[in-house]
Amino acid sequence: MTAREEGRALVAQVEGHLLLAAARAEGRAAGVRVADRLGWLTDGQREDLQRQLESEYLALARLSWRRTAERAEELRLEYEQRYRTVRTRLLAGFLPICALLTAVTLVVLTP
């Protein structure tokens, strides 16, 4: 692995950790908001509810990230196929034109 690839991998890993930390913080904040609305909870119940909501939030975030990555891969494959099709069509049209121009040039230049 080259230094550039290692650098990209490190950046991707750091981004992943930051994204995960942000999702956990959002889940924790959501858990606190819900638990605060339920004033009758004991401290233990409140902490348990907050942990469960944080865990559920993180699970939903991971599922969303996975679906996004799968969709991105589907789109990448689709666009690659379209690119190949367009490239093939352009090449199929360009080659006969070049052959025709070459033939015309040879006919014109031949004494």
PDB file of N, CA, C and O in Angstrom, residues 4-46:
ATOM      1  N   ARG A   4       0.067   7.371  -0.045  1.00  0.00           N
ATOM      2  CA  ARG A   4      -1.187   8.076  -0.342  1.00  0.00           C
ATOM      3  C   ARG A   4      -2.400   7.220   0.019  1.00  0.00           C
ATOM      4  O   ARG A   4      -3.365   7.704   0.611  1.00  0.00           O
ATOM      5  N   GLU A   5      -2.355   5.946  -0.312  1.00  0.00           N
ATOM      6  CA  GLU A   5      -3.453   5.032   0.020  1.00  0.00           C
ATOM      7  C   GLU A   5      -3.592   4.884   1.534  1.00  0.00           C
ATOM      8  O   GLU A   5      -4.702   4.828   2.057  1.00  0.00           O
ATOM      9  N   GLU A   6      -2.448   4.793   2.220  1.00  0.00           N
ATOM     10  CA  GLU A   6      -2.489   4.701   3.677  1.00  0.00           C
ATOM     11  C   GLU A   6      -3.083   5.960   4.280  1.00  0.00           C
ATOM     12  O   GLU A   6      -3.859   5.895   5.247  1.00  0.00           O
ATOM     13  N   GLY A   7      -2.732   7.103   3.712  1.00  0.00           N
ATOM     14  CA  GLY A   7      -3.292   8.369   4.191  1.00  0.00           C
ATOM     15  C   GLY A   7      -4.791   8.422   3.991  1.00  0.00           C
ATOM     16  O   GLY A   7      -5.534   8.845   4.886  1.00  0.00           O
ATOM     17  N   ARG A   8      -5.250   7.982   2.823  1.00  0.00           N
ATOM     18  CA  ARG A   8      -6.696   7.958   2.554  1.00  0.00           C
ATOM     19  C   ARG A   8      -7.415   7.007   3.498  1.00  0.00           C
ATOM     20  O   ARG A   8      -8.505   7.300   3.984  1.00  0.00           O
ATOM     21  N   ALA A   9      -6.808   5.854   3.749  1.00  0.00           N
ATOM     22  CA  ALA A   9      -7.412   4.881   4.660  1.00  0.00           C
ATOM     23  C   ALA A   9      -7.500   5.448   6.072  1.00  0.00           C
ATOM     24  O   ALA A   9      -8.508   5.273   6.761  1.00  0.00           O
ATOM     25  N   LEU A  10      -6.450   6.150   6.484  1.00  0.00           N
ATOM     26  CA  LEU A  10      -6.457   6.765   7.815  1.00  0.00           C
ATOM     27  C   LEU A  10      -7.534   7.835   7.915  1.00  0.00           C
ATOM     28  O   LEU A  10      -8.265   7.898   8.903  1.00  0.00           O
ATOM     29  N   VAL A  11      -7.650   8.662   6.895  1.00  0.00           N
ATOM     30  CA  VAL A  11      -8.674   9.711   6.888  1.00  0.00           C
ATOM     31  C   VAL A  11     -10.068   9.076   6.937  1.00  0.00           C
ATOM     32  O   VAL A  11     -10.942   9.532   7.678  1.00  0.00           O
ATOM     33  N   ALA A  12     -10.284   8.024   6.161  1.00  0.00           N
ATOM     34  CA  ALA A  12     -11.576   7.337   6.158  1.00  0.00           C
ATOM     35  C   ALA A  12     -11.880   6.746   7.527  1.00  0.00           C
ATOM     36  O   ALA A  12     -13.021   6.808   8.004  1.00  0.00           O
ATOM     37  N   GLN A  13     -10.857   6.199   8.171  1.00  0.00           N
ATOM     38  CA  GLN A  13     -11.052   5.621   9.496  1.00  0.00           C
ATOM     39  C   GLN A  13     -11.396   6.707  10.517  1.00  0.00           C
ATOM     40  O   GLN A  13     -12.305   6.534  11.330  1.00  0.00           O
ATOM     41  N   VAL A  14     -10.702   7.820  10.460  1.00  0.00           N
ATOM     42  CA  VAL A  14     -10.987   8.931  11.381  1.00  0.00           C
ATOM     43  C   VAL A  14     -12.391   9.466  11.136  1.00  0.00           C
ATOM     44  O   VAL A  14     -13.142   9.733  12.082  1.00  0.00           O
ATOM     45  N   GLU A  15     -12.758   9.624   9.855  1.00  0.00           N
ATOM     46  CA  GLU A  15     -14.110  10.081   9.538  1.00  0.00           C
ATOM     47  C   GLU A  15     -15.158   9.132  10.096  1.00  0.00           C
ATOM     48  O   GLU A  15     -16.192   9.557  10.608  1.00  0.00           O
ATOM     49  N   GLY A  16     -14.893   7.833   9.980  1.00  0.00           N
ATOM     50  CA  GLY A  16     -15.821   6.840  10.524  1.00  0.00           C
ATOM     51  C   GLY A  16     -15.977   6.965  12.024  1.00  0.00           C
ATOM     52  O   GLY A  16     -17.089   6.908  12.553  1.00  0.00           O
ATOM     53  N   HIS A  17     -14.862   7.150  12.716  1.00  0.00           N
ATOM     54  CA  HIS A  17     -14.934   7.307  14.173  1.00  0.00           C
ATOM     55  C   HIS A  17     -15.682   8.577  14.556  1.00  0.00           C
ATOM     56  O   HIS A  17     -16.482   8.574  15.497  1.00  0.00           O
ATOM     57  N   LEU A  18     -15.441   9.661  13.829  1.00  0.00           N
ATOM     58  CA  LEU A  18     -16.140  10.917  14.115  1.00  0.00           C
ATOM     59  C   LEU A  18     -17.629  10.796  13.838  1.00  0.00           C
ATOM     60  O   LEU A  18     -18.458  11.302  14.613  1.00  0.00           O
ATOM     61  N   LEU A  19     -17.977  10.126  12.756  1.00  0.00           N
ATOM     62  CA  LEU A  19     -19.381   9.914  12.426  1.00  0.00           C
ATOM     63  C   LEU A  19     -20.067   9.067  13.490  1.00  0.00           C
ATOM     64  O   LEU A  19     -21.186   9.362  13.922  1.00  0.00           O
ATOM     65  N   LEU A  20     -19.386   8.029  13.938  1.00  0.00           N
ATOM     66  CA  LEU A  20     -19.926   7.171  14.987  1.00  0.00           C
ATOM     67  C   LEU A  20     -20.092   7.933  16.299  1.00  0.00           C
ATOM     68  O   LEU A  20     -21.120   7.822  16.973  1.00  0.00           O
ATOM     69  N   ALA A  21     -19.101   8.741  16.660  1.00  0.00           N
ATOM     70  CA  ALA A  21     -19.186   9.534  17.887  1.00  0.00           C
ATOM     71  C   ALA A  21     -20.338  10.531  17.807  1.00  0.00           C
ATOM     72  O   ALA A  21     -21.067  10.733  18.794  1.00  0.00           O
ATOM     73  N   ALA A  22     -20.523  11.152  16.650  1.00  0.00           N
ATOM     74  CA  ALA A  22     -21.624  12.103  16.483  1.00  0.00           C
ATOM     75  C   ALA A  22     -22.973  11.392  16.593  1.00  0.00           C
ATOM     76  O   ALA A  22     -23.901  11.901  17.229  1.00  0.00           O
ATOM     77  N   ALA A  23     -23.085  10.212  16.012  1.00  0.00           N
ATOM     78  CA  ALA A  23     -24.339   9.458  16.093  1.00  0.00           C
ATOM     79  C   ALA A  23     -24.625   9.046  17.530  1.00  0.00           C
ATOM     80  O   ALA A  23     -25.773   9.105  17.990  1.00  0.00           O
ATOM     81  N   ARG A  24     -23.591   8.641  18.247  1.00  0.00           N
ATOM     82  CA  ARG A  24     -23.792   8.289  19.657  1.00  0.00           C
ATOM     83  C   ARG A  24     -24.247   9.494  20.464  1.00  0.00           C
ATOM     84  O   ARG A  24     -25.143   9.394  21.309  1.00  0.00           O
ATOM     85  N   ALA A  25     -23.639  10.644  20.215  1.00  0.00           N
ATOM     86  CA  ALA A  25     -24.027  11.862  20.931  1.00  0.00           C
ATOM     87  C   ALA A  25     -25.473  12.242  20.610  1.00  0.00           C
ATOM     88  O   ALA A  25     -26.236  12.633  21.511  1.00  0.00           O
ATOM     89  N   GLU A  26     -25.869  12.116  19.351  1.00  0.00           N
ATOM     90  CA  GLU A  26     -27.248  12.402  18.965  1.00  0.00           C
ATOM     91  C   GLU A  26     -28.209  11.427  19.640  1.00  0.00           C
ATOM     92  O   GLU A  26     -29.287  11.817  20.106  1.00  0.00           O
ATOM     93  N   GLY A  27     -27.834  10.156  19.674  1.00  0.00           N
ATOM     94  CA  GLY A  27     -28.663   9.154  20.343  1.00  0.00           C
ATOM     95  C   GLY A  27     -28.791   9.421  21.828  1.00  0.00           C
ATOM     96  O   GLY A  27     -29.881   9.293  22.406  1.00  0.00           O
ATOM     97  N   ARG A  28     -27.669   9.800  22.448  1.00  0.00           N
ATOM     98  CA  ARG A  28     -27.685  10.138  23.864  1.00  0.00           C
ATOM     99  C   ARG A  28     -28.600  11.335  24.127  1.00  0.00           C
ATOM    100  O   ARG A  28     -29.406  11.323  25.059  1.00  0.00           O
ATOM    101  N   ALA A  29     -28.486  12.357  23.286  1.00  0.00           N
ATOM    102  CA  ALA A  29     -29.319  13.552  23.447  1.00  0.00           C
ATOM    103  C   ALA A  29     -30.796  13.210  23.262  1.00  0.00           C
ATOM    104  O   ALA A  29     -31.652  13.712  24.008  1.00  0.00           O
ATOM    105  N   ALA A  30     -31.110  12.354  22.299  1.00  0.00           N
ATOM    106  CA  ALA A  30     -32.498  11.936  22.096  1.00  0.00           C
ATOM    107  C   ALA A  30     -33.002  11.160  23.316  1.00  0.00           C
ATOM    108  O   ALA A  30     -34.143  11.346  23.760  1.00  0.00           O
ATOM    109  N   GLY A  31     -32.155  10.304  23.866  1.00  0.00           N
ATOM    110  CA  GLY A  31     -32.532   9.556  25.062  1.00  0.00           C
ATOM    111  C   GLY A  31     -32.803  10.469  26.241  1.00  0.00           C
ATOM    112  O   GLY A  31     -33.758  10.267  26.995  1.00  0.00           O
ATOM    113  N   VAL A  32     -31.976  11.488  26.408  1.00  0.00           N
ATOM    114  CA  VAL A  32     -32.168  12.444  27.502  1.00  0.00           C
ATOM    115  C   VAL A  32     -33.480  13.200  27.304  1.00  0.00           C
ATOM    116  O   VAL A  32     -34.247  13.391  28.257  1.00  0.00           O
ATOM    117  N   ARG A  33     -33.757  13.632  26.062  1.00  0.00           N
ATOM    118  CA  ARG A  33     -35.005  14.366  25.798  1.00  0.00           C
ATOM    119  C   ARG A  33     -36.232  13.527  26.130  1.00  0.00           C
ATOM    120  O   ARG A  33     -37.181  14.006  26.751  1.00  0.00           O
ATOM    121  N   VAL A  34     -36.223  12.272  25.718  1.00  0.00           N
ATOM    122  CA  VAL A  34     -37.370  11.399  25.983  1.00  0.00           C
ATOM    123  C   VAL A  34     -37.490  11.128  27.478  1.00  0.00           C
ATOM    124  O   VAL A  34     -38.585  11.195  28.051  1.00  0.00           O
ATOM    125  N   ALA A  35     -36.375  10.840  28.121  1.00  0.00           N
ATOM    126  CA  ALA A  35     -36.408  10.536  29.555  1.00  0.00           C
ATOM    127  C   ALA A  35     -36.852  11.756  30.366  1.00  0.00           C
ATOM    128  O   ALA A  35     -37.554  11.602  31.380  1.00  0.00           O
ATOM    129  N   ASP A  36     -36.490  12.936  29.919  1.00  0.00           N
ATOM    130  CA  ASP A  36     -36.906  14.142  30.635  1.00  0.00           C
ATOM    131  C   ASP A  36     -38.410  14.350  30.567  1.00  0.00           C
ATOM    132  O   ASP A  36     -38.999  14.918  31.488  1.00  0.00           O
ATOM    133  N   ARG A  37     -39.045  13.896  29.526  1.00  0.00           N
ATOM    134  CA  ARG A  37     -40.503  14.017  29.404  1.00  0.00           C
ATOM    135  C   ARG A  37     -41.234  13.059  30.331  1.00  0.00           C
ATOM    136  O   ARG A  37     -42.409  13.241  30.617  1.00  0.00           O
ATOM    137  N   LEU A  38     -40.520  12.026  30.747  1.00  0.00           N
ATOM    138  CA  LEU A  38     -41.124  11.023  31.634  1.00  0.00           C
ATOM    139  C   LEU A  38     -40.606  11.256  33.053  1.00  0.00           C
ATOM    140  O   LEU A  38     -39.732  10.560  33.548  1.00  0.00           O
ATOM    141  N   GLY A  39     -41.170  12.252  33.715  1.00  0.00           N
ATOM    142  CA  GLY A  39     -40.692  12.658  35.028  1.00  0.00           C
ATOM    143  C   GLY A  39     -40.867  11.617  36.120  1.00  0.00           C
ATOM    144  O   GLY A  39     -40.226  11.690  37.161  1.00  0.00           O
ATOM    145  N   TRP A  40     -41.686  10.645  35.906  1.00  0.00           N
ATOM    146  CA  TRP A  40     -41.956   9.635  36.925  1.00  0.00           C
ATOM    147  C   TRP A  40     -40.921   8.516  36.958  1.00  0.00           C
ATOM    148  O   TRP A  40     -40.954   7.659  37.840  1.00  0.00           O
ATOM    149  N   LEU A  41     -39.970   8.509  36.029  1.00  0.00           N
ATOM    150  CA  LEU A  41     -38.949   7.457  36.008  1.00  0.00           C
ATOM    151  C   LEU A  41     -37.970   7.610  37.166  1.00  0.00           C
ATOM    152  O   LEU A  41     -37.605   8.724  37.542  1.00  0.00           O
ATOM    153  N   THR A  42     -37.545   6.483  37.682  1.00  0.00           N
ATOM    154  CA  THR A  42     -36.475   6.521  38.688  1.00  0.00           C
ATOM    155  C   THR A  42     -35.152   6.787  37.957  1.00  0.00           C
ATOM    156  O   THR A  42     -35.085   6.695  36.737  1.00  0.00           O
ATOM    157  N   ASP A  43     -34.122   7.091  38.707  1.00  0.00           N
ATOM    158  CA  ASP A  43     -32.823   7.366  38.090  1.00  0.00           C
ATOM    159  C   ASP A  43     -32.316   6.155  37.303  1.00  0.00           C
ATOM    160  O   ASP A  43     -31.775   6.297  36.206  1.00  0.00           O
ATOM    161  N   GLY A  44     -32.496   4.978  37.851  1.00  0.00           N
ATOM    162  CA  GLY A  44     -32.058   3.758  37.163  1.00  0.00           C
ATOM    163  C   GLY A  44     -32.839   3.528  35.885  1.00  0.00           C
ATOM    164  O   GLY A  44     -32.269   3.154  34.852  1.00  0.00           O
ATOM    165  N   GLN A  45     -34.153   3.734  35.964  1.00  0.00           N
ATOM    166  CA  GLN A  45     -34.982   3.567  34.774  1.00  0.00           C
ATOM    167  C   GLN A  45     -34.623   4.607  33.712  1.00  0.00           C
ATOM    168  O   GLN A  45     -34.572   4.304  32.524  1.00  0.00           O
ATOM    169  N   ARG A  46     -34.366   5.823  34.166  1.00  0.00           N
ATOM    170  CA  ARG A  46     -34.002   6.910  33.248  1.00  0.00           C
ATOM    171  C   ARG A  46     -32.708   6.557  32.503  1.00  0.00           C
ATOM    172  O   ARG A  46     -32.631   6.678  31.286  1.00  0.00           O
TER     173      ARG A  46
END
